[in-house]
CSV table of C-alpha atoms in Angstrom, one decimal:
chain,number,residue,atom,x,y,z
A,131,MET,CA,-51.9,-42.7,7.6
A,132,ARG,CA,-49.5,-45.4,9.3
A,133,PHE,CA,-46.4,-46.4,8.2
A,134,SER,CA,-44.6,-49.9,8.5
A,135,ARG,CA,-41.2,-49.8,10.7
A,136,GLY,CA,-39.4,-50.5,7.7
A,137,VAL,CA,-40.6,-47.6,5.7
A,138,ILE,CA,-40.0,-45.3,8.6
A,139,THR,CA,-36.2,-46.9,9.0
A,140,ILE,CA,-35.6,-46.6,5.2
A,141,ALA,CA,-36.5,-42.9,5.5
A,142,ILE,CA,-34.4,-42.1,8.5
A,143,ILE,CA,-31.6,-43.6,6.6
A,144,VAL,CA,-32.1,-41.5,3.5
A,145,VAL,CA,-32.5,-38.4,5.5
A,146,VAL,CA,-29.1,-39.4,7.4
A,147,LEU,CA,-27.4,-40.2,4.2
A,148,ALA,CA,-28.7,-36.4,2.3
A,149,VAL,CA,-27.2,-34.7,5.6
A,150,GLY,CA,-24.0,-36.6,5.7
A,151,VAL,CA,-23.6,-36.0,1.7
A,152,SER,CA,-24.4,-32.2,2.6
A,153,VAL,CA,-21.9,-31.7,5.3
A,154,GLY,CA,-19.2,-33.5,3.6
A,155,LEU,CA,-19.5,-31.3,0.1
A,156,TYR,CA,-19.7,-28.1,2.4
A,157,HIS,CA,-16.3,-29.1,4.1
A,158,LEU,CA,-14.8,-30.3,0.6
A,159,LEU,CA,-15.8,-27.1,-1.0
A,160,LYS,CA,-14.7,-24.9,2.1
A,161,ARG,CA,-11.1,-26.6,1.8
A,162,ALA,CA,-10.9,-26.3,-2.1
A,163,PRO,CA,-8.7,-23.2,-3.5
A,164,LEU,CA,-10.5,-20.1,-4.8
A,165,ALA,CA,-10.6,-20.1,-8.5
A,166,GLN,CA,-7.5,-17.6,-9.3
A,167,PRO,CA,-8.2,-14.8,-11.8
A,168,PRO,CA,-6.6,-14.8,-15.3
A,169,GLU,CA,-4.5,-11.8,-15.2
A,170,ALA,CA,-2.3,-10.1,-12.8
A,171,PHE,CA,-3.7,-7.3,-10.5
A,172,CYS,CA,-2.8,-4.3,-8.0
A,173,SER,CA,-5.1,-2.7,-5.2
A,174,VAL,CA,-4.7,0.3,-3.2
A,175,THR,CA,-6.1,0.5,0.2
A,176,THR,CA,-6.2,3.8,2.6
A,177,PRO,CA,-8.5,4.9,5.1
A,178,ASP,CA,-10.1,7.1,2.4
A,179,GLY,CA,-11.0,4.3,0.0
A,180,VAL,CA,-9.6,1.2,-2.2
A,181,ARG,CA,-8.6,1.3,-6.0
A,182,THR,CA,-7.7,-1.1,-8.3
A,183,LEU,CA,-4.9,-0.9,-10.8
A,184,LEU,CA,-3.2,-3.0,-13.8
A,185,PRO,CA,0.5,-3.8,-12.9
A,186,GLU,CA,1.5,-1.0,-15.1
A,187,GLN,CA,-0.6,1.7,-13.9
A,188,ALA,CA,0.8,0.8,-10.3
A,189,GLN,CA,4.4,0.6,-11.8
A,190,ILE,CA,4.0,4.1,-13.1
A,191,ALA,CA,2.3,5.3,-10.0
A,192,ALA,CA,5.4,4.2,-7.6
A,193,THR,CA,8.0,5.5,-10.3
A,194,ILE,CA,6.4,8.8,-9.8
A,195,ALA,CA,6.5,8.7,-6.3
A,196,ALA,CA,9.9,7.7,-6.0
A,197,VAL,CA,11.1,10.5,-8.3
A,198,ALA,CA,8.7,13.1,-6.4
A,199,ALA,CA,10.9,11.8,-3.2
A,200,ARG,CA,13.9,12.1,-4.7
A,201,ARG,CA,13.3,15.8,-5.9
A,202,GLY,CA,12.5,16.3,-2.2
A,203,LEU,CA,8.5,17.6,-3.4
A,204,PRO,CA,5.6,17.5,-1.1
A,205,GLU,CA,2.5,14.9,-1.2
A,206,ARG,CA,0.7,17.4,-3.3
A,207,ALA,CA,2.8,17.4,-6.1
A,208,VAL,CA,2.2,13.5,-6.4
A,209,VAL,CA,-1.5,14.3,-6.4
A,210,ILE,CA,-1.3,16.7,-9.2
A,211,ALA,CA,0.9,14.5,-11.2
A,212,TYR,CA,-1.3,11.6,-10.7
A,213,ALA,CA,-4.5,13.7,-11.7
A,214,THR,CA,-2.5,14.8,-14.7
A,215,ALA,CA,-1.7,11.2,-15.7
A,216,MET,CA,-5.2,9.6,-15.0
A,217,GLN,CA,-6.3,12.3,-17.2
A,218,GLU,CA,-3.7,12.4,-20.3
A,219,SER,CA,-3.2,8.4,-20.2
A,220,LYS,CA,-5.0,6.4,-17.3
A,221,ILE,CA,-1.7,6.2,-15.9
A,222,GLN,CA,-0.3,4.2,-18.6
A,223,ASN,CA,2.9,4.8,-20.9
A,224,LEU,CA,1.2,5.2,-24.2
A,225,GLU,CA,3.2,5.2,-27.6
A,226,PHE,CA,0.5,7.6,-29.3
A,227,GLY,CA,-1.7,10.2,-28.5
A,228,ASP,CA,-2.4,13.4,-30.0
A,229,ARG,CA,-0.1,14.7,-32.8
A,230,ASP,CA,3.1,13.9,-31.4
A,231,SER,CA,2.0,13.4,-27.9
A,232,VAL,CA,3.2,10.3,-26.0
A,233,GLY,CA,4.1,8.6,-22.5
A,234,VAL,CA,2.3,8.9,-19.1
A,235,PHE,CA,1.7,12.5,-19.4
A,236,GLN,CA,1.5,13.1,-23.1
A,237,GLN,CA,4.2,15.1,-23.7
A,238,ARG,CA,5.4,16.5,-27.1
A,239,SER,CA,8.7,16.5,-28.8
A,240,SER,CA,7.6,19.5,-30.9
A,241,GLN,CA,7.0,21.6,-27.6
A,242,GLY,CA,10.4,20.8,-26.3
A,243,TRP,CA,9.8,18.0,-23.9
A,244,GLY,CA,12.2,15.8,-25.1
A,245,THR,CA,12.8,13.3,-27.9
A,246,LYS,CA,10.0,10.3,-28.3
A,247,LYS,CA,12.4,8.0,-26.7
A,248,GLN,CA,13.2,10.1,-23.8
A,249,LEU,CA,9.6,10.8,-23.3
A,250,MET,CA,8.3,7.2,-23.2
A,251,ASP,CA,10.8,6.5,-20.0
A,252,PRO,CA,8.4,7.3,-17.2
A,253,VAL,CA,11.4,8.4,-14.8
A,254,TYR,CA,12.3,11.0,-17.4
A,255,ALA,CA,9.0,12.1,-18.3
A,256,THR,CA,8.4,12.4,-14.3
A,257,ASN,CA,11.3,14.5,-14.0
A,258,LYS,CA,10.0,17.0,-16.8
A,259,PHE,CA,6.6,17.1,-15.5
A,260,PHE,CA,8.0,18.1,-11.9
A,261,ALA,CA,10.7,20.4,-13.1
A,262,ALA,CA,7.6,22.2,-14.9
A,263,LEU,CA,5.3,22.0,-11.9
A,264,VAL,CA,7.7,23.6,-9.3
A,265,LYS,CA,8.3,26.6,-11.7
A,266,VAL,CA,4.3,27.3,-11.5
A,267,ARG,CA,3.6,30.0,-8.7
A,268,ASN,CA,2.0,28.7,-5.6
A,269,TYR,CA,1.2,25.3,-6.9
A,270,ARG,CA,0.7,23.9,-3.6
A,271,LYS,CA,-2.0,26.2,-2.7
A,272,ILE,CA,-4.0,26.8,-6.1
A,273,PRO,CA,-6.8,24.6,-7.5
A,274,LEU,CA,-5.5,21.3,-8.7
A,275,ALA,CA,-6.9,21.9,-12.6
A,276,GLU,CA,-5.4,25.2,-12.5
A,277,ALA,CA,-1.6,23.6,-11.4
A,278,ALA,CA,-1.8,20.9,-13.8
A,279,GLN,CA,-2.9,22.7,-16.8
A,280,ALA,CA,-0.2,25.3,-16.2
A,281,VAL,CA,2.2,22.5,-17.1
A,282,GLN,CA,0.1,20.7,-19.9
A,283,ARG,CA,-1.7,23.5,-21.6
A,284,SER,CA,-4.3,21.2,-22.4
A,285,ALA,CA,-7.0,22.1,-24.7
A,286,GLY,CA,-9.6,21.0,-21.6
A,287,GLY,CA,-7.8,21.8,-18.4
A,288,TYR,CA,-10.8,21.6,-16.4
A,289,ALA,CA,-10.6,17.9,-16.9
A,290,TYR,CA,-8.1,17.2,-14.2
A,291,ALA,CA,-9.9,18.1,-11.3
A,292,PRO,CA,-12.6,15.1,-11.3
A,293,HIS,CA,-9.4,12.8,-10.8
A,294,GLU,CA,-8.3,14.7,-7.3
A,295,THR,CA,-9.9,12.2,-5.0
A,296,ASP,CA,-8.4,9.1,-6.7
A,297,ALA,CA,-5.0,11.0,-7.1
A,298,LYS,CA,-4.9,11.7,-3.3
A,299,ILE,CA,-5.8,8.0,-2.4
A,300,LEU,CA,-2.6,6.9,-4.8
A,301,ALA,CA,-0.5,9.2,-3.3
A,302,ALA,CA,-1.2,8.3,0.3
A,303,ALA,CA,-0.4,4.6,-0.6
A,304,PHE,CA,2.6,5.0,-3.1
A,305,THR,CA,4.2,7.9,-1.1
A,306,GLY,CA,4.5,5.6,2.1
A,307,ARG,CA,2.6,8.1,4.4
A,308,VAL,CA,0.1,5.0,4.5
A,309,PRO,CA,1.6,1.9,5.4
A,310,LYS,CA,1.0,-1.7,4.1
A,311,ALA,CA,-1.3,-0.2,1.3
A,312,VAL,CA,-0.1,-1.4,-2.1
A,313,HIS,CA,-1.2,-5.0,-2.6
A,314,CYS,CA,-0.5,-6.8,-5.8
A,315,TRP,CA,-0.7,-10.5,-7.2
A,316,TYR,CA,0.5,-12.0,-10.5
A,317,PRO,CA,0.4,-15.9,-11.9
A,318,PRO,CA,3.3,-18.0,-10.6
A,319,GLY,CA,3.5,-19.2,-13.9
A,320,LYS,CA,5.0,-22.4,-15.2
A,321,SER,CA,7.9,-24.4,-13.6
A,322,PRO,CA,10.8,-23.6,-13.0
A,323,VAL,CA,10.1,-20.4,-10.8
A,324,PRO,CA,12.2,-17.7,-12.5
A,325,LEU,CA,14.9,-16.7,-10.0
A,326,PRO,CA,14.0,-13.1,-8.2
A,327,LYS,CA,15.5,-10.3,-9.7
A,328,THR,CA,16.6,-8.7,-6.4
A,329,ALA,CA,19.7,-6.7,-7.8
A,330,GLU,CA,17.9,-5.5,-10.8
A,331,ALA,CA,15.0,-4.2,-8.9
A,332,ARG,CA,17.1,-2.3,-6.5
A,333,LYS,CA,18.9,-0.8,-9.6
A,334,GLN,CA,16.1,0.5,-11.1
A,335,LEU,CA,14.7,1.9,-7.9
A,336,ALA,CA,17.6,3.5,-7.5
A,337,ARG,CA,17.5,5.0,-10.8
A,338,ALA,CA,14.1,6.8,-9.6
A,339,LEU,CA,14.7,7.4,-6.2
A,340,GLY,CA,18.3,8.0,-6.1
A,341,SER,CA,19.6,6.9,-2.8
A,342,THR,CA,17.9,3.2,-1.6
A,343,ALA,CA,19.2,4.1,2.1
A,344,ILE,CA,15.8,3.7,4.2
A,345,THR,CA,16.1,7.0,6.6
A,346,THR,CA,12.5,7.1,7.6
A,347,LYS,CA,10.1,4.7,8.0
A,348,LYS,CA,7.7,6.4,5.3
A,349,ARG,CA,10.6,6.1,2.9
A,350,GLY,CA,10.9,2.5,3.9
A,351,TRP,CA,7.2,1.9,3.1
A,352,LEU,CA,7.8,4.2,-0.5
A,353,VAL,CA,10.2,1.5,-1.3
A,354,ALA,CA,7.9,-1.6,-0.1
A,355,ALA,CA,5.4,0.0,-2.4
A,356,TRP,CA,7.4,0.2,-5.2
A,357,SER,CA,8.9,-3.1,-4.8
A,358,VAL,CA,5.2,-5.1,-4.4
A,359,ALA,CA,4.3,-2.9,-7.8
A,360,HIS,CA,7.2,-4.0,-9.6
A,361,ALA,CA,7.1,-7.8,-8.2
A,362,GLU,CA,5.8,-9.3,-11.4
A,363,LYS,CA,8.5,-7.6,-13.5
A,364,TYR,CA,11.3,-8.6,-11.1
A,365,ALA,CA,9.7,-12.0,-10.3
A,366,LEU,CA,9.6,-11.0,-6.5
A,367,THR,CA,7.4,-13.4,-4.6
A,368,LYS,CA,8.1,-11.8,-1.3
A,369,VAL,CA,8.5,-8.0,0.0
A,370,GLY,CA,9.5,-7.5,3.8
A,371,TYR,CA,9.4,-4.4,6.0
A,372,ASN,CA,9.2,-3.2,9.4
A,373,GLY,CA,7.8,-6.5,10.9
A,374,ALA,CA,5.4,-7.0,7.8
A,375,THR,CA,5.3,-9.3,4.9
A,376,TRP,CA,3.7,-9.3,1.4
A,377,VAL,CA,3.8,-12.6,-0.6
A,378,ASN,CA,2.2,-13.2,-3.8
A,379,ASP,CA,-0.7,-15.1,-3.1
A,380,PHE,CA,-3.7,-14.8,-4.3
A,381,GLU,CA,-5.8,-15.6,-1.3
A,382,ALA,CA,-4.0,-13.1,1.1
A,383,ALA,CA,-5.6,-9.8,1.8
A,384,GLY,CA,-2.6,-7.9,1.5
A,385,TRP,CA,0.4,-7.6,4.1
A,386,ARG,CA,0.4,-10.0,7.0
A,387,GLN,CA,2.4,-9.2,10.2
A,388,GLY,CA,5.5,-11.1,11.0
A,389,GLY,CA,8.7,-11.8,9.2
A,390,ALA,CA,12.3,-11.0,10.3
A,391,ALA,CA,12.6,-7.8,8.3
A,392,GLY,CA,13.3,-4.7,10.2
A,393,ALA,CA,13.0,-1.1,9.8
A,394,ARG,CA,16.1,-0.1,8.5
A,395,LYS,CA,15.9,-2.2,5.0
A,396,VAL,CA,13.2,-3.7,2.6
A,397,GLU,CA,13.9,-6.9,2.2
A,398,LEU,CA,13.1,-8.6,-1.2
A,399,ALA,CA,12.8,-12.4,-2.3
């Protein structure tokens, strides 16, 4: 079958136009920003795995690690606390529970843990949990479920054990042992953008951690993780430490190398 030169020319033009449109569309889509999720989220990344948390869960996890550091407790204590909180409340500060149980650890006023108002304060509740945990003989060495059950005296003490792996991943991140492990993002909101509440953030950190002085890099990364976890609450858009920077950027995979922050202070903005 033979075609005239005109038909062949038109066919070539159509093909060229199609290719051009395809290439243009590809580059346009490539430059287009990714769709942002409607709600904030946090992620924890360590060599042992990745876990996603709600901002409230990340804030409570960071608070538990800070209280443990203030009390000079080992990472094992944090792991036990996390596994307990996962089972009792999914690491949330619940206003309800079985009978008069409330809070992160579902502690009961009738059992002498404190008033409901006190138990709804994660710093207070965590201090009460650790005060009981350190009284458990060999809590660092016995199975996690036994240690948690000795504190909680739950009807189903066996249920704490399945959370141990997740608890270890979170503990490695929020205690600061694994640097740059905590990343969060929250919707920027409408204009005007609120000013960062850096003074309030440091005040609340001090309430859980005690002194906010950075004495070791591990402690510095604990403070950095706490700050990122609380970024939405205190309108923080940037956290810097030890030559790395977190920014509230949905397309950022996590911490970026660079920035003026040194190893002696966690910079907030």
